[in-house]
């Protein structure tokens, strides 16, 4: 495949790589090569990369920290744009926090704590970025990130800036309209709730402690593989179907948390998907419930 590589590298201030192993950019450590891999340095760079891809008719995939992604063993054709350290500015004004889409969620939670703002404690243990969290409407402990969002600056696939307010984002359980509308999150304005730092810190610490006790954080994983069915817990259904410890190659249903699949070393996307199907089958046979994947598939499957 031939791309005018020189031209792209000249236009982008951030990094441009070719044949980049995606296993370096996913928390599962799984994924083949991306043809072109771009890390924009700022919003202007992001817009430049998107309009370049449009002009060159390259398919575009967006990633944040890769903590909710299953990337194909055959990799990703076209351009992958990683929204990371280049879009990492964060600013607090009163009860409002403006954060770049690349800001890690634990940093957002820490900044809110320093600013005596409550409502972000549950994000301290979620290893994604602000952009990924908005697309997934990430949540835990009865909270979801969408509740704190006021305004989003996004960029469409032609490189044009778009502003959306909370209602326009259509947040619901692990959903926002961003993916369907093919919008790239660039910056987000959040609103916190004035709080007492000691109370905010205590809540954060208790959430983190619970994660350490209940999640297999010593192995590469992608958090919950399946969404919780309405009124139920996917982890419980998987456990009660006898799937804990089930294994396909080097991918295993965690013994510690049944909705986490861990990579014991060298596991593949194909193994993950085979295990997904086996677990779905077991849960369906036992409870008549079809579990749906929360983890997003990216690349050639
Ligand atoms: C140990 C562990 C614990 C976890 N705990 C939780 C939890 O408690 N609750 C929860 O909800 N999730 C949890 N997750 C899953 C994951 O961290 C969240 O879904 C997170 O919000 C994903 O962010 P990310 O930056 O890694 O996104 P990625 O995984 O890189 O991408 C996820 C999706 O968002 C899109 N995307 C990413 N950035 C952008 C952007 N800037 N603009 C447009 N699209 C974008 C991608 O195309 C993809 O569709 C956990 C994961 C792990 C590994």
Short mmCIF file of C-alpha atoms and ligand atoms in Angstrom, two decimals:
data_model
loop_
_atom_site.label_atom_id
_atom_site.label_comp_id
_atom_site.label_asym_id
_atom_site.label_seq_id
_atom_site.Cartn_x
_atom_site.Cartn_y
_atom_site.Cartn_z
CA UNK A 1 0.00 0.00 0.00
CA UNK A 2 1.49 3.40 -0.90
CA UNK A 3 0.68 6.61 0.95
CA UNK A 4 2.19 10.04 0.34
CA UNK A 5 3.89 9.57 3.72
CA UNK A 6 6.29 12.48 3.41
CA UNK A 7 3.42 14.91 2.85
CA UNK A 8 1.53 13.79 5.95
CA UNK A 9 4.60 13.98 8.20
CA UNK A 10 5.25 17.54 6.93
CA UNK A 11 1.71 18.68 7.71
CA UNK A 12 1.41 17.18 11.21
CA UNK A 13 3.26 18.71 14.19
CA UNK A 14 2.64 15.61 16.32
CA UNK A 15 3.94 12.12 15.62
CA UNK A 16 3.17 10.11 12.48
CA UNK A 17 4.11 6.42 12.39
CA UNK A 18 3.60 3.69 9.83
CA UNK A 19 2.81 0.01 10.51
CA UNK A 20 2.38 0.70 14.20
CA UNK A 21 1.60 -2.36 16.38
CA UNK A 22 -1.72 -1.63 18.06
CA UNK A 23 -0.86 -4.07 20.87
CA UNK A 24 1.25 -1.16 22.23
CA UNK A 25 -1.86 1.00 22.49
CA UNK A 26 -4.49 -1.33 24.00
CA UNK A 27 -4.81 -2.33 27.65
CA UNK A 28 -5.34 -5.96 26.50
CA UNK A 29 -1.97 -5.78 24.66
CA UNK A 30 -3.75 -7.19 21.61
CA UNK A 31 -3.95 -5.90 18.03
CA UNK A 32 -2.13 -6.04 14.69
CA UNK A 33 -0.60 -3.13 12.77
CA UNK A 34 -2.24 0.19 11.96
CA UNK A 35 -1.24 1.37 8.46
CA UNK A 36 -0.86 4.99 9.61
CA UNK A 37 -0.81 6.09 13.24
CA UNK A 38 -1.08 9.78 14.12
CA UNK A 39 -0.80 11.47 17.52
CA UNK A 40 -1.99 15.08 17.04
CA UNK A 41 -0.27 17.78 19.06
CA UNK A 42 -3.33 20.03 19.29
CA UNK A 43 -6.80 20.57 17.83
CA UNK A 44 -5.40 22.20 14.67
CA UNK A 45 -3.27 19.08 14.14
CA UNK A 46 -6.30 16.84 14.64
CA UNK A 47 -8.26 18.82 12.05
CA UNK A 48 -5.32 18.62 9.65
CA UNK A 49 -5.05 14.82 10.05
CA UNK A 50 -8.81 14.38 9.50
CA UNK A 51 -8.93 16.53 6.39
CA UNK A 52 -5.82 14.78 5.02
CA UNK A 53 -7.54 11.40 5.53
CA UNK A 54 -10.68 12.71 3.85
CA UNK A 55 -8.78 14.01 0.81
CA UNK A 56 -6.82 10.74 0.54
CA UNK A 57 -9.99 8.65 1.04
CA UNK A 58 -8.46 6.85 4.01
CA UNK A 59 -10.73 5.26 6.59
CA UNK A 60 -10.22 6.83 10.04
CA UNK A 61 -10.35 5.19 13.47
CA UNK A 62 -10.07 7.13 16.72
CA UNK A 63 -8.62 5.79 19.94
CA UNK A 64 -7.92 7.19 23.39
CA UNK A 65 -6.08 5.00 25.90
CA UNK A 66 -7.32 1.78 24.26
CA UNK A 67 -8.84 0.52 27.53
CA UNK A 68 -12.18 -0.46 26.02
CA UNK A 69 -10.93 -1.78 22.69
CA UNK A 70 -10.52 -5.11 20.97
CA UNK A 71 -8.29 -4.51 17.94
CA UNK A 72 -8.18 -7.21 15.26
CA UNK A 73 -5.10 -9.44 14.93
CA UNK A 74 -5.07 -8.28 11.27
CA UNK A 75 -4.76 -4.67 12.35
CA UNK A 76 -6.48 -1.54 11.09
CA UNK A 77 -6.43 -0.27 7.51
CA UNK A 78 -6.15 3.46 6.91
CA UNK A 79 -5.39 6.03 9.62
CA UNK A 80 -5.62 5.59 13.39
CA UNK A 81 -5.65 8.85 15.36
CA UNK A 82 -4.71 8.55 19.02
CA UNK A 83 -6.08 11.36 21.16
CA UNK A 84 -3.57 11.53 23.98
CA UNK A 85 -0.95 13.85 25.49
CA UNK A 86 -1.31 16.48 22.71
CA UNK A 87 -4.85 17.29 23.86
CA UNK A 88 -4.21 17.22 27.56
CA UNK A 89 -4.80 20.79 28.77
CA UNK A 90 -6.97 21.23 31.84
CA UNK A 91 -8.31 24.44 33.37
CA UNK A 92 -10.61 25.12 36.34
CA UNK A 93 -12.88 28.19 36.61
CA UNK A 94 -15.20 28.14 39.59
CA UNK A 95 -17.33 25.01 39.32
CA UNK A 96 -16.38 24.44 35.65
CA UNK A 97 -13.50 22.25 34.44
CA UNK A 98 -12.39 22.44 30.79
CA UNK A 99 -10.39 19.37 29.81
CA UNK A 100 -8.79 18.22 26.57
CA UNK A 101 -10.06 14.87 25.25
CA UNK A 102 -6.68 13.25 25.98
CA UNK A 103 -6.76 13.99 29.73
CA UNK A 104 -6.59 10.70 31.68
CA UNK A 105 -9.68 10.23 33.87
CA UNK A 106 -7.66 9.76 37.11
CA UNK A 107 -6.05 13.18 36.43
CA UNK A 108 -9.47 14.78 35.94
CA UNK A 109 -10.56 13.28 39.28
CA UNK A 110 -7.37 14.54 40.98
CA UNK A 111 -7.82 18.09 39.60
CA UNK A 112 -11.46 18.10 40.78
CA UNK A 113 -10.32 17.03 44.25
CA UNK A 114 -7.69 19.82 44.37
CA UNK A 115 -10.42 22.28 43.36
CA UNK A 116 -12.86 20.98 46.03
CA UNK A 117 -15.26 19.78 43.33
CA UNK A 118 -17.27 16.62 43.90
CA UNK A 119 -18.93 14.38 41.26
CA UNK A 120 -15.75 13.00 39.67
CA UNK A 121 -14.65 10.53 42.40
CA UNK A 122 -15.81 7.45 40.44
CA UNK A 123 -13.44 8.32 37.57
CA UNK A 124 -10.28 7.91 39.67
CA UNK A 125 -10.03 4.17 38.91
CA UNK A 126 -11.11 4.19 35.25
CA UNK A 127 -7.97 4.09 33.07
CA UNK A 128 -9.41 5.80 29.96
CA UNK A 129 -9.32 9.36 28.61
CA UNK A 130 -11.95 12.09 28.71
CA UNK A 131 -12.78 11.49 25.00
CA UNK A 132 -13.18 7.72 25.38
CA UNK A 133 -15.27 8.22 28.52
CA UNK A 134 -17.68 10.54 26.71
CA UNK A 135 -18.16 8.17 23.79
CA UNK A 136 -18.81 5.26 26.19
CA UNK A 137 -20.60 7.37 28.83
CA UNK A 138 -18.25 5.62 31.26
CA UNK A 139 -19.62 5.04 34.72
CA UNK A 140 -19.26 3.29 38.04
CA UNK A 141 -20.67 3.41 41.58
CA UNK A 142 -24.06 4.65 40.33
CA UNK A 143 -22.59 7.64 38.44
CA UNK A 144 -21.88 8.24 34.74
CA UNK A 145 -19.65 10.85 33.17
CA UNK A 146 -22.48 12.31 31.07
CA UNK A 147 -24.07 13.73 34.24
CA UNK A 148 -21.17 16.15 34.64
CA UNK A 149 -20.87 17.28 30.98
CA UNK A 150 -22.03 20.75 29.97
CA UNK A 151 -20.47 21.36 26.55
CA UNK A 152 -18.33 19.42 24.07
CA UNK A 153 -16.11 20.68 21.28
CA UNK A 154 -15.83 17.96 18.64
CA UNK A 155 -14.41 17.77 15.14
CA UNK A 156 -16.20 16.02 12.27
CA UNK A 157 -14.48 13.81 9.70
CA UNK A 158 -14.01 16.78 7.38
CA UNK A 159 -12.07 18.64 10.06
CA UNK A 160 -14.89 21.08 10.97
CA UNK A 161 -15.48 22.05 14.63
CA UNK A 162 -18.90 21.26 16.15
CA UNK A 163 -20.29 22.32 19.56
CA UNK A 164 -22.75 20.07 21.41
CA UNK A 165 -24.56 20.58 24.69
CA UNK A 166 -25.49 17.84 27.16
CA UNK A 167 -28.92 17.11 25.64
CA UNK A 168 -27.54 16.84 22.12
CA UNK A 169 -25.13 14.11 23.27
CA UNK A 170 -28.09 11.78 24.08
CA UNK A 171 -26.32 10.06 27.00
CA UNK A 172 -27.73 6.74 28.21
CA UNK A 173 -26.18 3.57 29.69
CA UNK A 174 -22.72 3.25 28.06
CA UNK A 175 -23.93 5.32 25.11
CA UNK A 176 -23.69 8.76 23.58
CA UNK A 177 -24.45 9.84 20.02
CA UNK A 178 -20.78 10.69 19.35
CA UNK A 179 -19.73 7.39 17.73
CA UNK A 180 -22.83 7.18 15.52
CA UNK A 181 -22.33 10.76 14.34
CA UNK A 182 -18.62 10.08 13.67
CA UNK A 183 -17.48 13.00 15.81
CA UNK A 184 -14.05 13.22 17.44
CA UNK A 185 -14.11 14.71 20.93
CA UNK A 186 -11.50 17.45 21.29
CA UNK A 187 -12.45 19.32 24.49
CA UNK A 188 -15.09 19.00 27.20
CA UNK A 189 -16.54 21.40 29.76
CA UNK A 190 -17.64 19.69 32.96
CA UNK A 191 -19.52 21.09 35.93
CA UNK A 192 -18.65 19.92 39.43
CA UNK A 193 -20.49 20.15 42.73
CA UNK A 194 -18.79 22.20 45.47
CA UNK A 195 -17.57 19.77 48.12
CA UNK A 196 -15.24 19.21 51.05
CA UNK A 197 -11.81 17.86 50.00
CA UNK A 198 -11.60 15.34 52.89
CA UNK A 199 -14.99 13.85 51.95
CA UNK A 200 -14.11 13.77 48.22
CA UNK A 201 -10.79 12.05 49.00
CA UNK A 202 -12.41 9.49 51.31
CA UNK A 203 -14.98 8.54 48.65
CA UNK A 204 -12.27 8.25 45.98
CA UNK A 205 -10.08 6.08 48.22
CA UNK A 206 -12.94 3.72 49.06
CA UNK A 207 -13.82 3.28 45.35
CA UNK A 208 -10.15 2.59 44.50
CA UNK A 209 -9.78 0.12 47.36
CA UNK A 210 -12.89 -1.76 46.16
CA UNK A 211 -11.43 -2.00 42.65
CA UNK A 212 -8.13 -3.35 43.97
CA UNK A 213 -10.05 -6.06 45.84
CA UNK A 214 -12.49 -7.03 43.07
CA UNK A 215 -10.64 -6.54 39.75
CA UNK A 216 -7.75 -8.58 38.25
CA UNK A 217 -5.54 -5.52 37.76
CA UNK A 218 -2.33 -7.62 37.63
CA UNK A 219 -3.21 -8.93 34.13
CA UNK A 220 -3.85 -7.02 30.88
CA UNK A 221 -7.62 -6.60 30.49
CA UNK A 222 -10.19 -4.21 29.04
CA UNK A 223 -12.51 -3.79 32.01
CA UNK A 224 -16.01 -5.21 31.64
CA UNK A 225 -16.35 -7.19 28.42
CA UNK A 226 -20.17 -7.17 28.43
CA UNK A 227 -22.76 -4.51 29.30
CA UNK A 228 -24.97 -5.25 32.27
CA UNK A 229 -28.42 -6.37 31.09
CA UNK A 230 -31.21 -4.13 32.52
CA UNK A 231 -31.54 -4.78 36.28
CA UNK A 232 -28.86 -7.47 36.30
CA UNK A 233 -25.10 -7.92 36.55
CA UNK A 234 -23.27 -9.52 33.60
CA UNK A 235 -20.51 -10.69 35.99
CA UNK A 236 -23.02 -12.55 38.21
CA UNK A 237 -24.75 -14.19 35.24
CA UNK A 238 -21.38 -15.35 33.85
CA UNK A 239 -20.30 -16.67 37.24
CA UNK A 240 -23.62 -18.47 37.83
CA UNK A 241 -23.31 -20.05 34.37
CA UNK A 242 -20.09 -21.70 35.53
CA UNK A 243 -17.80 -19.73 33.20
CA UNK A 244 -15.28 -18.38 35.75
CA UNK A 245 -11.83 -19.62 34.74
CA UNK A 246 -13.01 -20.72 31.26
CA UNK A 247 -10.12 -20.39 28.84
CA UNK A 248 -9.49 -20.00 25.13
CA UNK A 249 -5.76 -20.06 24.33
CA UNK A 250 -4.20 -17.47 26.59
CA UNK A 251 -7.40 -15.53 27.27
CA UNK A 252 -9.25 -16.46 30.45
CA UNK A 253 -12.49 -15.43 32.15
CA UNK A 254 -11.00 -13.94 35.29
CA UNK A 255 -11.27 -15.99 38.47
CA UNK A 256 -11.52 -12.70 40.35
CA UNK A 257 -14.24 -10.87 38.29
CA UNK A 258 -16.18 -12.90 35.73
CA UNK A 259 -16.93 -9.93 33.44
CA UNK A 260 -13.20 -9.33 32.96
CA UNK A 261 -11.27 -11.46 30.45
CA UNK A 262 -7.54 -11.47 31.21
CA UNK A 263 -4.65 -11.91 28.79
CA UNK A 264 -2.33 -14.43 30.38
CA UNK A 265 0.35 -13.54 27.78
CA UNK A 266 0.26 -13.64 23.97
CA UNK A 267 -3.55 -13.92 23.76
CA UNK A 268 -5.18 -12.89 20.48
CA UNK A 269 -8.32 -11.03 19.37
CA UNK A 270 -9.57 -14.24 17.79
CA UNK A 271 -9.28 -16.01 21.16
CA UNK A 272 -11.15 -13.17 22.88
CA UNK A 273 -14.01 -13.39 20.36
CA UNK A 274 -14.22 -17.19 20.63
CA UNK A 275 -14.42 -16.89 24.42
CA UNK A 276 -17.03 -14.10 24.08
CA UNK A 277 -19.20 -16.44 21.98
CA UNK A 278 -18.77 -19.37 24.39
CA UNK A 279 -19.71 -17.24 27.41
CA UNK A 280 -22.70 -15.73 25.55
CA UNK A 281 -23.85 -19.28 24.69
CA UNK A 282 -23.54 -20.53 28.31
CA UNK A 283 -25.41 -17.51 29.75
CA UNK A 284 -28.11 -17.80 27.08
CA UNK A 285 -28.62 -21.51 27.78
CA UNK A 286 -28.85 -20.95 31.55
CA UNK A 287 -30.77 -17.64 31.73
CA UNK A 288 -32.16 -17.01 28.20
CA UNK A 289 -30.30 -13.68 28.18
CA UNK A 290 -28.03 -12.55 25.31
CA UNK A 291 -25.10 -10.57 26.70
CA UNK A 292 -24.01 -7.65 24.52
CA UNK A 293 -20.38 -6.57 24.23
CA UNK A 294 -19.37 -3.33 25.93
CA UNK A 295 -15.83 -3.53 24.51
CA UNK A 296 -15.59 -1.91 21.06
CA UNK A 297 -14.18 -3.88 18.13
CA UNK A 298 -11.80 -2.01 15.84
CA UNK A 299 -10.14 -3.15 12.59
CA UNK A 300 -10.59 -6.05 10.19
CA UNK A 301 -12.67 -8.83 11.74
C1 LIG B 1 -9.12 -2.01 34.61
C2 LIG B 1 -10.24 -1.33 33.88
C3 LIG B 1 -11.32 -0.83 34.58
C4 LIG B 1 -12.37 -0.20 33.90
N1 LIG B 1 -13.43 0.26 34.63
C5 LIG B 1 -14.45 0.87 34.00
C6 LIG B 1 -15.58 1.36 34.73
O1 LIG B 1 -15.65 1.26 35.93
N2 LIG B 1 -16.58 1.95 34.03
C7 LIG B 1 -16.54 2.11 32.67
O2 LIG B 1 -17.48 2.68 32.10
N3 LIG B 1 -15.48 1.65 31.96
C8 LIG B 1 -14.45 1.05 32.57
N4 LIG B 1 -13.38 0.59 31.84
C9 LIG B 1 -13.39 0.72 30.37
C10 LIG B 1 -12.70 2.00 29.83
O3 LIG B 1 -11.66 2.44 30.66
C11 LIG B 1 -13.70 3.13 29.61
O4 LIG B 1 -14.73 2.77 28.69
C12 LIG B 1 -13.00 4.39 29.08
O5 LIG B 1 -13.91 5.45 29.08
C13 LIG B 1 -12.45 4.21 27.67
O6 LIG B 1 -11.59 5.31 27.41
P1 LIG B 1 -10.35 5.17 26.41
O7 LIG B 1 -9.71 6.49 26.29
O8 LIG B 1 -9.47 4.04 26.81
O9 LIG B 1 -11.12 4.82 25.06
P2 LIG B 1 -10.72 3.73 23.97
O10 LIG B 1 -10.81 2.38 24.56
O11 LIG B 1 -9.46 4.10 23.29
O12 LIG B 1 -11.94 3.92 22.95
C14 LIG B 1 -13.26 3.58 23.34
C15 LIG B 1 -14.23 4.09 22.26
O13 LIG B 1 -14.20 5.51 22.26
C16 LIG B 1 -13.78 6.01 20.98
N5 LIG B 1 -12.95 7.19 21.28
C17 LIG B 1 -11.89 7.28 22.13
N6 LIG B 1 -11.47 8.55 22.22
C18 LIG B 1 -12.27 9.28 21.40
C19 LIG B 1 -12.35 10.67 21.05
N7 LIG B 1 -11.51 11.60 21.56
N8 LIG B 1 -13.30 11.07 20.18
C20 LIG B 1 -14.17 10.16 19.63
N9 LIG B 1 -14.13 8.84 19.89
C21 LIG B 1 -13.19 8.42 20.78
C22 LIG B 1 -13.07 4.86 20.31
O14 LIG B 1 -13.16 4.94 18.90
C23 LIG B 1 -13.86 3.66 20.86
O15 LIG B 1 -15.05 3.49 20.14
C24 LIG B 1 -12.32 -0.06 32.50
C25 LIG B 1 -11.21 -0.55 31.79
C26 LIG B 1 -10.18 -1.18 32.47
C27 LIG B 1 -8.99 -1.69 31.69
#
